[in-house]
């Protein structure tokens, strides 16, 4: 039996929150200084205050937009041979982003472009991480053009679907050009997308100029957009968990309306990154169960609307790879997966979404594998009951000395049991003989081994590689910045 989906809200509570979100859009509206977005709202017949730059969105427009938004979104590997169906109860994992710090032991440093590329390579080798996001923000690349480098290293070093946003007004246009250059066909890029883009409203109820333009450009090209509403309890939203979900609902619905006004049928993903506040420290608490409750709550709204869902769940507030990091990532990722959030982003993440760690990424790969095994449930078929083996061995028998039982055991161990890569299950003597290494040491060793053995997918040909570098250099020239040599 496959376990049932974990729920925290009743149908009545879901409808109450959804209705409250609609009321917020109709009474408060959303604000943006992006003239094109305000014009889009105005031309669509919405109530627009051009002086205050606020558009009020009526219930009818929201519901019409929801009808147009696809209920199924698939992302494809770069070679097009496999797809991830982000609908229903499917669950996939992606590293958390963006890490402006690289955590090494108890120290943190600014990542480099080389680090970012190595992280993509390592992600490519990890079997329980399904998407790549190039989650390190390097300090040796001008920020205004890093989005192009982010796509470049993802296309060159990974076959997994790319999951990431832009950092400039025209970033999505160049990112799209780069993906089309690799595929050689714009229609293929639209019909079988390899990339989903983040769009983050600025709470409360505001769309910045850059994100508004990114959202419009992505929708025009049918790039799947995952919304990242980020209400922070007591700071950018009221303090209660339910009120944060209401604000998230309003912001995300406004984003869906924008995409459907631009391009009816544009794919969307109901995502977010809410933040609970810790009154004791005066700091954020991304690793708290309250943050996870908000995420699971808004995901239930997304599922109620029939849309694919996403959440930054399982990010740790710890500053190093320790027991707290494992506790927060393991507990909260398991809850999110049980709630069947379709894309869960957190692998490798430390320091409240500001740090990434190679070692933690490897450890999280094992954690996520365990969670995935839990989701597959218990096989209670007639074959799995093994009655013939039980009767054959009988009372007081020895399963280890029966050849039929041993053959069956080998078959079923391969089918039903997960063999982790860095979790320790040796006896003490064997563990001591192997150097008494803790999990971080084992993860570091495996990281080095995987990177040493890494083989690139070689989908990007030398000619296409030149095209990609040319697009990066064109952007650098437009912005008047230096373009470092790509790794």
Short mmCIF file of C-alpha atoms in Angstrom, two decimals:
data_model
loop_
_atom_site.label_atom_id
_atom_site.label_comp_id
_atom_site.label_asym_id
_atom_site.label_seq_id
_atom_site.Cartn_x
_atom_site.Cartn_y
_atom_site.Cartn_z
CA UNK A 1 0.00 0.00 0.00
CA UNK A 2 1.20 3.50 -0.86
CA UNK A 3 0.84 5.77 2.22
CA UNK A 4 -1.97 8.34 2.11
CA UNK A 5 -1.14 12.00 1.67
CA UNK A 6 -0.50 13.83 4.93
CA UNK A 7 -2.90 16.74 5.44
CA UNK A 8 -3.05 19.58 7.94
CA UNK A 9 -6.19 21.35 6.67
CA UNK A 10 -9.76 20.18 6.25
CA UNK A 11 -11.61 20.89 3.00
CA UNK A 12 -13.57 23.60 4.81
CA UNK A 13 -10.36 25.24 6.07
CA UNK A 14 -8.79 25.11 2.60
CA UNK A 15 -11.81 26.86 1.09
CA UNK A 16 -11.80 29.45 3.90
CA UNK A 17 -8.14 30.31 3.24
CA UNK A 18 -8.60 30.35 -0.54
CA UNK A 19 -11.63 32.65 -0.22
CA UNK A 20 -9.65 34.94 2.09
CA UNK A 21 -6.87 35.11 -0.51
CA UNK A 22 -9.40 36.12 -3.16
CA UNK A 23 -10.72 38.83 -0.84
CA UNK A 24 -7.21 40.21 -0.33
CA UNK A 25 -6.73 40.49 -4.11
CA UNK A 26 -10.08 42.22 -4.56
CA UNK A 27 -9.65 44.69 -1.69
CA UNK A 28 -5.88 45.29 -1.37
CA UNK A 29 -4.74 44.29 -4.84
CA UNK A 30 -1.10 44.02 -5.87
CA UNK A 31 1.46 46.78 -6.39
CA UNK A 32 4.11 47.16 -9.09
CA UNK A 33 6.09 50.02 -10.58
CA UNK A 34 6.54 48.01 -13.78
CA UNK A 35 4.63 50.09 -16.34
CA UNK A 36 4.12 47.15 -18.67
CA UNK A 37 2.51 45.08 -15.92
CA UNK A 38 0.21 47.91 -14.85
CA UNK A 39 -0.75 48.39 -18.51
CA UNK A 40 -1.43 44.65 -18.83
CA UNK A 41 -3.77 44.79 -15.82
CA UNK A 42 -5.48 47.92 -17.15
CA UNK A 43 -5.99 46.51 -20.65
CA UNK A 44 -7.50 43.38 -19.12
CA UNK A 45 -10.28 45.39 -17.50
CA UNK A 46 -9.02 45.21 -13.92
CA UNK A 47 -9.46 48.07 -11.48
CA UNK A 48 -6.15 49.94 -11.63
CA UNK A 49 -4.97 52.96 -9.64
CA UNK A 50 -2.24 54.30 -11.91
CA UNK A 51 -1.04 56.83 -9.35
CA UNK A 52 -0.57 54.26 -6.59
CA UNK A 53 0.46 51.55 -9.09
CA UNK A 54 -2.03 49.11 -7.58
CA UNK A 55 -4.27 46.68 -9.46
CA UNK A 56 -7.21 44.96 -7.79
CA UNK A 57 -7.91 41.50 -9.14
CA UNK A 58 -11.48 40.25 -9.07
CA UNK A 59 -12.54 36.68 -8.34
CA UNK A 60 -13.73 36.09 -11.90
CA UNK A 61 -10.32 36.92 -13.36
CA UNK A 62 -8.61 34.59 -10.90
CA UNK A 63 -10.95 31.70 -11.65
CA UNK A 64 -10.67 32.22 -15.40
CA UNK A 65 -6.87 32.22 -15.10
CA UNK A 66 -6.96 29.01 -13.07
CA UNK A 67 -9.05 27.35 -15.78
CA UNK A 68 -6.39 28.21 -18.37
CA UNK A 69 -3.36 27.12 -16.32
CA UNK A 70 -2.28 23.52 -17.11
CA UNK A 71 -2.85 21.01 -14.32
CA UNK A 72 0.12 18.94 -15.42
CA UNK A 73 3.68 20.16 -15.93
CA UNK A 74 6.47 17.92 -17.17
CA UNK A 75 10.16 18.77 -17.17
CA UNK A 76 12.55 16.85 -19.38
CA UNK A 77 16.17 15.86 -19.08
CA UNK A 78 18.40 17.76 -21.46
CA UNK A 79 18.66 14.78 -23.81
CA UNK A 80 14.85 14.49 -23.79
CA UNK A 81 14.88 10.80 -22.87
CA UNK A 82 13.22 11.11 -19.45
CA UNK A 83 10.62 13.37 -17.93
CA UNK A 84 9.50 14.36 -14.44
CA UNK A 85 5.74 14.67 -14.02
CA UNK A 86 5.25 17.39 -11.41
CA UNK A 87 1.56 16.65 -10.87
CA UNK A 88 -0.47 14.42 -8.57
CA UNK A 89 1.38 12.83 -5.65
CA UNK A 90 4.78 12.59 -7.37
CA UNK A 91 7.69 13.89 -5.28
CA UNK A 92 11.05 15.12 -6.57
CA UNK A 93 14.06 16.70 -4.89
CA UNK A 94 16.33 19.60 -5.86
CA UNK A 95 19.17 21.41 -4.04
CA UNK A 96 18.21 24.54 -2.13
CA UNK A 97 19.28 27.89 -3.55
CA UNK A 98 20.88 30.41 -3.62
CA UNK A 99 23.95 29.86 -1.45
CA UNK A 100 25.98 33.05 -1.11
CA UNK A 101 28.30 31.14 1.25
CA UNK A 102 30.10 27.84 0.85
CA UNK A 103 30.21 26.09 4.22
CA UNK A 104 33.42 24.19 4.94
CA UNK A 105 33.56 22.73 8.44
CA UNK A 106 32.69 25.54 10.82
CA UNK A 107 33.86 28.24 8.42
CA UNK A 108 32.14 29.92 5.49
CA UNK A 109 33.66 31.54 2.42
CA UNK A 110 32.44 33.17 -0.77
CA UNK A 111 32.00 30.56 -3.53
CA UNK A 112 33.77 30.81 -6.87
CA UNK A 113 32.50 29.99 -10.34
CA UNK A 114 34.60 26.83 -10.20
CA UNK A 115 32.81 25.84 -6.97
CA UNK A 116 29.46 26.43 -8.68
CA UNK A 117 30.42 24.16 -11.57
CA UNK A 118 31.70 21.46 -9.19
CA UNK A 119 28.40 21.58 -7.31
CA UNK A 120 26.49 20.99 -10.54
CA UNK A 121 28.75 18.04 -11.34
CA UNK A 122 28.24 16.52 -7.90
CA UNK A 123 24.47 16.98 -8.15
CA UNK A 124 24.53 15.13 -11.46
CA UNK A 125 26.01 12.06 -9.73
CA UNK A 126 23.51 11.90 -6.85
CA UNK A 127 20.74 9.42 -7.55
CA UNK A 128 18.10 10.85 -5.18
CA UNK A 129 18.35 14.44 -6.42
CA UNK A 130 16.20 14.81 -9.50
CA UNK A 131 16.79 18.37 -10.71
CA UNK A 132 19.78 20.67 -10.93
CA UNK A 133 19.71 24.31 -9.88
CA UNK A 134 23.36 25.51 -9.77
CA UNK A 135 22.73 26.74 -6.22
CA UNK A 136 26.01 28.54 -5.44
CA UNK A 137 26.25 32.29 -6.05
CA UNK A 138 29.91 32.95 -6.95
CA UNK A 139 31.71 36.08 -5.90
CA UNK A 140 33.97 36.18 -8.96
CA UNK A 141 31.17 36.77 -11.50
CA UNK A 142 29.34 40.11 -11.90
CA UNK A 143 25.90 39.51 -10.31
CA UNK A 144 24.04 41.05 -13.25
CA UNK A 145 25.20 38.28 -15.61
CA UNK A 146 25.47 35.30 -13.28
CA UNK A 147 22.10 33.96 -14.43
CA UNK A 148 23.70 33.25 -17.84
CA UNK A 149 26.62 31.42 -16.20
CA UNK A 150 24.14 29.50 -14.08
CA UNK A 151 22.46 28.14 -17.20
CA UNK A 152 25.80 27.56 -18.90
CA UNK A 153 27.25 25.31 -16.21
CA UNK A 154 23.93 23.51 -15.88
CA UNK A 155 23.67 22.76 -19.59
CA UNK A 156 27.31 21.77 -19.90
CA UNK A 157 27.65 19.59 -16.81
CA UNK A 158 24.19 18.15 -16.14
CA UNK A 159 21.50 16.21 -17.96
CA UNK A 160 18.96 16.83 -15.20
CA UNK A 161 16.21 19.43 -15.75
CA UNK A 162 17.30 22.94 -14.78
CA UNK A 163 15.40 24.63 -11.95
CA UNK A 164 16.40 28.25 -11.45
CA UNK A 165 15.63 31.94 -11.69
CA UNK A 166 17.22 35.02 -13.22
CA UNK A 167 19.02 37.99 -11.66
CA UNK A 168 18.48 40.68 -14.29
CA UNK A 169 15.64 42.21 -16.29
CA UNK A 170 16.61 40.48 -19.53
CA UNK A 171 18.11 37.36 -17.96
CA UNK A 172 15.28 34.98 -18.99
CA UNK A 173 15.59 36.05 -22.62
CA UNK A 174 19.27 35.07 -22.75
CA UNK A 175 18.68 31.95 -20.66
CA UNK A 176 16.01 30.91 -23.17
CA UNK A 177 18.34 31.61 -26.08
CA UNK A 178 20.97 29.37 -24.50
CA UNK A 179 18.57 26.47 -24.02
CA UNK A 180 17.25 26.82 -27.57
CA UNK A 181 20.85 26.87 -28.85
CA UNK A 182 21.48 23.48 -27.22
CA UNK A 183 18.21 21.93 -28.39
CA UNK A 184 18.37 23.53 -31.83
CA UNK A 185 14.60 23.97 -31.89
CA UNK A 186 12.46 26.60 -30.15
CA UNK A 187 9.27 24.54 -30.47
CA UNK A 188 10.99 21.58 -28.81
CA UNK A 189 11.96 23.87 -25.92
CA UNK A 190 8.32 24.94 -25.53
CA UNK A 191 6.68 21.54 -25.93
CA UNK A 192 9.15 19.61 -23.77
CA UNK A 193 10.63 22.15 -21.35
CA UNK A 194 14.07 21.59 -19.83
CA UNK A 195 13.88 24.62 -17.54
CA UNK A 196 11.50 26.01 -14.92
CA UNK A 197 12.00 29.60 -13.75
CA UNK A 198 11.50 31.12 -10.29
CA UNK A 199 9.35 34.24 -9.83
CA UNK A 200 9.43 35.78 -6.35
CA UNK A 201 6.89 38.45 -5.38
CA UNK A 202 8.08 40.96 -2.78
CA UNK A 203 5.87 40.57 0.28
CA UNK A 204 3.44 41.95 0.97
CA UNK A 205 1.64 41.94 -2.39
CA UNK A 206 4.23 43.54 -4.64
CA UNK A 207 5.96 42.61 -7.90
CA UNK A 208 9.36 44.25 -8.44
CA UNK A 209 10.29 45.59 -11.86
CA UNK A 210 12.83 42.84 -12.48
CA UNK A 211 10.62 39.94 -11.41
CA UNK A 212 7.61 41.35 -13.26
CA UNK A 213 9.65 41.49 -16.47
CA UNK A 214 11.06 38.01 -15.85
CA UNK A 215 7.55 36.66 -15.35
CA UNK A 216 6.25 38.25 -18.53
CA UNK A 217 9.21 37.03 -20.60
CA UNK A 218 8.94 33.48 -19.25
CA UNK A 219 5.19 33.29 -19.84
CA UNK A 220 5.59 34.51 -23.43
CA UNK A 221 7.92 31.58 -24.10
CA UNK A 222 5.86 28.99 -22.19
CA UNK A 223 8.67 28.48 -19.68
CA UNK A 224 7.14 26.83 -16.58
CA UNK A 225 7.19 29.33 -13.72
CA UNK A 226 7.40 28.34 -10.07
CA UNK A 227 6.21 31.07 -7.77
CA UNK A 228 8.15 31.75 -4.59
CA UNK A 229 5.93 33.77 -2.27
CA UNK A 230 7.91 34.44 0.92
CA UNK A 231 5.70 35.70 3.75
CA UNK A 232 7.70 36.13 6.96
CA UNK A 233 5.47 35.78 10.00
CA UNK A 234 5.25 38.97 12.02
CA UNK A 235 7.41 40.93 9.55
CA UNK A 236 6.02 40.78 5.99
CA UNK A 237 2.81 39.00 7.01
CA UNK A 238 0.73 38.79 10.17
CA UNK A 239 2.07 36.44 12.82
CA UNK A 240 -0.29 33.48 12.52
CA UNK A 241 0.42 30.48 10.33
CA UNK A 242 -2.99 30.71 8.66
CA UNK A 243 -2.56 34.42 7.82
CA UNK A 244 0.80 33.71 6.17
CA UNK A 245 -0.93 31.10 4.00
CA UNK A 246 -3.62 33.66 3.09
CA UNK A 247 -0.99 36.19 1.99
CA UNK A 248 0.87 33.46 0.09
CA UNK A 249 -2.39 32.50 -1.63
CA UNK A 250 -3.07 36.06 -2.76
CA UNK A 251 0.46 36.65 -4.05
CA UNK A 252 0.65 33.34 -5.89
CA UNK A 253 -2.79 33.72 -7.46
CA UNK A 254 -1.77 37.17 -8.70
CA UNK A 255 1.27 35.60 -10.38
CA UNK A 256 -0.91 32.98 -12.04
CA UNK A 257 -3.19 35.74 -13.34
CA UNK A 258 -0.20 37.57 -14.84
CA UNK A 259 1.05 34.49 -16.70
CA UNK A 260 -2.39 33.69 -18.12
CA UNK A 261 -3.01 37.29 -19.21
CA UNK A 262 0.33 37.21 -21.05
CA UNK A 263 -0.07 33.73 -22.54
CA UNK A 264 -3.18 31.65 -21.78
CA UNK A 265 -2.08 28.11 -21.00
CA UNK A 266 1.39 29.10 -19.77
CA UNK A 267 2.57 26.44 -17.27
CA UNK A 268 2.79 27.38 -13.59
CA UNK A 269 3.89 25.70 -10.35
CA UNK A 270 2.38 26.66 -6.99
CA UNK A 271 5.53 27.15 -4.94
CA UNK A 272 6.93 29.20 -2.12
CA UNK A 273 9.48 29.82 0.60
CA UNK A 274 7.67 31.09 3.70
CA UNK A 275 9.64 31.98 6.80
CA UNK A 276 8.69 31.60 10.45
CA UNK A 277 10.22 34.15 12.80
CA UNK A 278 12.08 33.26 16.00
CA UNK A 279 11.23 35.82 18.69
CA UNK A 280 14.01 34.51 20.94
CA UNK A 281 16.83 35.32 18.50
CA UNK A 282 15.14 37.93 16.34
CA UNK A 283 16.18 35.85 13.33
CA UNK A 284 14.46 33.63 10.79
CA UNK A 285 13.69 29.96 11.48
CA UNK A 286 13.60 28.12 8.17
CA UNK A 287 14.34 24.81 9.89
CA UNK A 288 11.34 25.13 12.20
CA UNK A 289 8.24 22.97 11.98
CA UNK A 290 6.20 26.19 11.81
CA UNK A 291 7.85 27.06 8.50
CA UNK A 292 7.03 23.54 7.32
CA UNK A 293 3.41 23.91 8.43
CA UNK A 294 3.05 27.07 6.35
CA UNK A 295 4.58 25.30 3.34
CA UNK A 296 2.37 22.23 3.70
CA UNK A 297 -0.64 24.50 4.19
CA UNK A 298 -0.12 26.51 1.02
CA UNK A 299 0.68 23.30 -0.87
CA UNK A 300 -2.76 22.02 0.12
CA UNK A 301 -4.24 25.14 -1.49
CA UNK A 302 -2.22 24.39 -4.63
CA UNK A 303 -3.45 20.80 -4.70
CA UNK A 304 -7.02 21.99 -4.12
CA UNK A 305 -6.58 24.08 -7.28
CA UNK A 306 -5.15 21.05 -9.11
CA UNK A 307 -1.73 22.63 -9.71
CA UNK A 308 1.82 21.24 -9.34
CA UNK A 309 3.41 22.31 -6.06
CA UNK A 310 6.86 23.26 -4.79
CA UNK A 311 8.37 24.19 -1.46
CA UNK A 312 11.63 25.22 0.16
CA UNK A 313 11.27 22.70 2.97
CA UNK A 314 14.10 21.05 4.89
CA UNK A 315 16.54 23.96 4.84
CA UNK A 316 18.56 24.00 8.06
CA UNK A 317 19.36 26.99 10.24
CA UNK A 318 22.56 25.30 11.46
CA UNK A 319 25.85 26.95 10.51
CA UNK A 320 27.65 23.65 9.99
CA UNK A 321 26.92 20.04 9.04
CA UNK A 322 25.88 18.69 12.42
CA UNK A 323 23.06 16.87 14.21
CA UNK A 324 20.81 19.93 13.98
CA UNK A 325 21.28 20.04 10.21
CA UNK A 326 20.33 16.38 9.89
CA UNK A 327 17.37 16.74 12.24
CA UNK A 328 15.89 19.78 10.48
CA UNK A 329 16.44 18.48 6.96
CA UNK A 330 15.31 14.93 7.70
CA UNK A 331 12.22 15.78 9.73
CA UNK A 332 10.90 18.62 7.59
CA UNK A 333 11.70 17.00 4.23
CA UNK A 334 9.89 13.85 5.35
CA UNK A 335 6.83 15.87 6.37
CA UNK A 336 6.82 17.75 3.05
CA UNK A 337 7.20 14.53 1.09
CA UNK A 338 4.39 12.88 3.07
CA UNK A 339 2.27 15.93 2.18
CA UNK A 340 3.20 15.17 -1.45
CA UNK A 341 4.72 18.53 -2.30
CA UNK A 342 5.83 17.79 -5.85
CA UNK A 343 9.23 19.53 -5.80
CA UNK A 344 11.08 19.86 -2.50
CA UNK A 345 14.06 22.22 -2.46
CA UNK A 346 16.58 22.09 0.39
CA UNK A 347 19.35 19.58 -0.31
CA UNK A 348 22.73 20.87 0.81
CA UNK A 349 21.29 24.03 2.34
CA UNK A 350 22.57 25.51 5.62
CA UNK A 351 22.45 28.82 7.48
CA UNK A 352 18.83 29.64 6.73
CA UNK A 353 18.99 29.45 2.94
CA UNK A 354 22.23 31.43 2.65
CA UNK A 355 24.80 28.62 2.69
CA UNK A 356 25.49 25.45 0.74
CA UNK A 357 27.72 22.50 1.58
CA UNK A 358 29.16 19.77 -0.63
CA UNK A 359 29.20 17.33 2.29
CA UNK A 360 25.63 18.08 3.30
CA UNK A 361 24.46 17.59 -0.28
CA UNK A 362 25.91 14.06 -0.18
CA UNK A 363 24.35 13.34 3.22
CA UNK A 364 21.01 14.74 2.11
CA UNK A 365 21.10 12.44 -0.88
CA UNK A 366 20.94 9.55 1.60
CA UNK A 367 18.23 11.26 3.67
CA UNK A 368 16.11 11.83 0.58
CA UNK A 369 16.63 8.24 -0.51
CA UNK A 370 15.24 7.06 2.83
CA UNK A 371 12.25 9.38 2.45
CA UNK A 372 11.61 8.16 -1.08
CA UNK A 373 11.68 4.57 0.20
CA UNK A 374 9.10 5.45 2.86
CA UNK A 375 6.80 6.92 0.21
CA UNK A 376 6.86 3.68 -1.76
CA UNK A 377 5.12 1.96 1.15
CA UNK A 378 4.74 -1.76 1.85
CA UNK A 379 4.22 -4.41 -0.82
CA UNK A 380 1.65 -6.80 0.65
CA UNK A 381 1.01 -8.79 -2.52
CA UNK A 382 0.58 -12.56 -2.41
CA UNK A 383 4.13 -12.96 -3.69
CA UNK A 384 5.52 -10.64 -1.02
CA UNK A 385 3.84 -12.57 1.80
CA UNK A 386 6.31 -15.42 1.09
CA UNK A 387 3.97 -18.05 2.55
CA UNK A 388 5.64 -20.80 0.55
CA UNK A 389 9.02 -19.92 2.12
CA UNK A 390 7.53 -19.69 5.62
CA UNK A 391 5.92 -23.13 5.22
CA UNK A 392 9.08 -24.57 3.66
CA UNK A 393 11.34 -23.51 6.55
CA UNK A 394 8.67 -24.21 9.16
CA UNK A 395 8.72 -23.83 12.93
CA UNK A 396 12.21 -23.71 14.39
CA UNK A 397 13.87 -23.75 10.96
CA UNK A 398 16.82 -21.70 9.73
CA UNK A 399 16.22 -19.33 6.79
CA UNK A 400 19.96 -18.84 6.33
CA UNK A 401 20.49 -22.54 5.57
CA UNK A 402 17.66 -23.00 3.08
CA UNK A 403 18.81 -22.38 -0.52
CA UNK A 404 15.32 -21.43 -1.74
CA UNK A 405 14.88 -18.96 1.12
CA UNK A 406 18.33 -17.49 0.46
CA UNK A 407 17.62 -16.97 -3.25
CA UNK A 408 14.32 -15.32 -2.41
CA UNK A 409 16.00 -13.14 0.20
CA UNK A 410 18.58 -11.87 -2.28
CA UNK A 411 15.84 -11.01 -4.77
CA UNK A 412 13.70 -9.19 -2.22
CA UNK A 413 16.59 -7.36 -0.60
CA UNK A 414 17.37 -5.90 -4.02
CA UNK A 415 13.73 -4.91 -4.50
CA UNK A 416 12.76 -3.59 -1.09
CA UNK A 417 15.82 -2.40 0.78
CA UNK A 418 17.72 0.83 0.25
CA UNK A 419 21.50 0.73 0.56
CA UNK A 420 22.65 4.22 1.61
CA UNK A 421 26.00 5.61 0.54
CA UNK A 422 27.31 7.35 3.68
CA UNK A 423 25.03 6.25 6.53
CA UNK A 424 27.03 3.96 8.84
CA UNK A 425 25.66 0.47 9.57
CA UNK A 426 28.89 -1.36 10.42
CA UNK A 427 29.61 -2.94 13.77
CA UNK A 428 32.01 -1.00 16.00
CA UNK A 429 35.04 -3.15 15.17
CA UNK A 430 34.62 -2.66 11.42
CA UNK A 431 33.92 1.06 11.92
CA UNK A 432 37.11 1.50 13.97
CA UNK A 433 39.17 -0.46 11.45
CA UNK A 434 37.89 1.91 8.76
CA UNK A 435 39.22 4.92 10.67
CA UNK A 436 36.29 5.72 13.01
CA UNK A 437 35.03 8.26 10.48
CA UNK A 438 31.92 10.30 11.16
CA UNK A 439 29.29 10.93 8.49
CA UNK A 440 30.81 14.25 7.39
CA UNK A 441 34.18 12.60 6.76
CA UNK A 442 32.52 9.80 4.81
CA UNK A 443 30.53 12.34 2.81
CA UNK A 444 33.69 14.29 1.99
CA UNK A 445 35.40 11.13 0.77
CA UNK A 446 32.43 10.19 -1.41
CA UNK A 447 32.21 13.74 -2.77
CA UNK A 448 35.85 13.61 -3.87
CA UNK A 449 35.36 10.16 -5.39
CA UNK A 450 32.24 11.18 -7.31
CA UNK A 451 33.89 14.32 -8.67
CA UNK A 452 37.01 12.38 -9.67
CA UNK A 453 34.89 9.83 -11.55
CA UNK A 454 32.43 12.37 -13.01
CA UNK A 455 31.77 12.14 -16.74
CA UNK A 456 29.98 15.07 -18.44
CA UNK A 457 26.84 14.29 -20.46
CA UNK A 458 28.48 15.80 -23.58
CA UNK A 459 25.20 17.09 -24.96
CA UNK A 460 26.67 20.56 -25.59
CA UNK A 461 28.81 20.33 -28.73
CA UNK A 462 31.91 22.53 -29.22
CA UNK A 463 30.04 24.73 -31.72
CA UNK A 464 27.09 25.18 -29.37
CA UNK A 465 29.49 25.88 -26.51
CA UNK A 466 30.85 28.82 -28.52
CA UNK A 467 27.29 30.09 -29.03
CA UNK A 468 26.59 29.93 -25.30
CA UNK A 469 29.79 31.80 -24.44
CA UNK A 470 28.93 34.39 -27.08
CA UNK A 471 25.53 35.01 -25.44
CA UNK A 472 27.27 35.50 -22.08
CA UNK A 473 29.78 37.95 -23.56
CA UNK A 474 27.04 39.89 -25.35
CA UNK A 475 25.26 40.37 -22.02
CA UNK A 476 28.49 41.43 -20.31
CA UNK A 477 29.09 44.01 -23.03
CA UNK A 478 25.55 45.40 -22.70
CA UNK A 479 26.04 45.84 -18.97
CA UNK A 480 29.62 47.08 -19.21
CA UNK A 481 31.08 44.32 -17.03
CA UNK A 482 33.83 41.74 -17.47
CA UNK A 483 32.83 38.19 -18.40
CA UNK A 484 35.10 35.64 -16.66
CA UNK A 485 36.14 32.61 -18.67
CA UNK A 486 33.49 29.89 -18.16
CA UNK A 487 34.70 26.73 -16.38
#
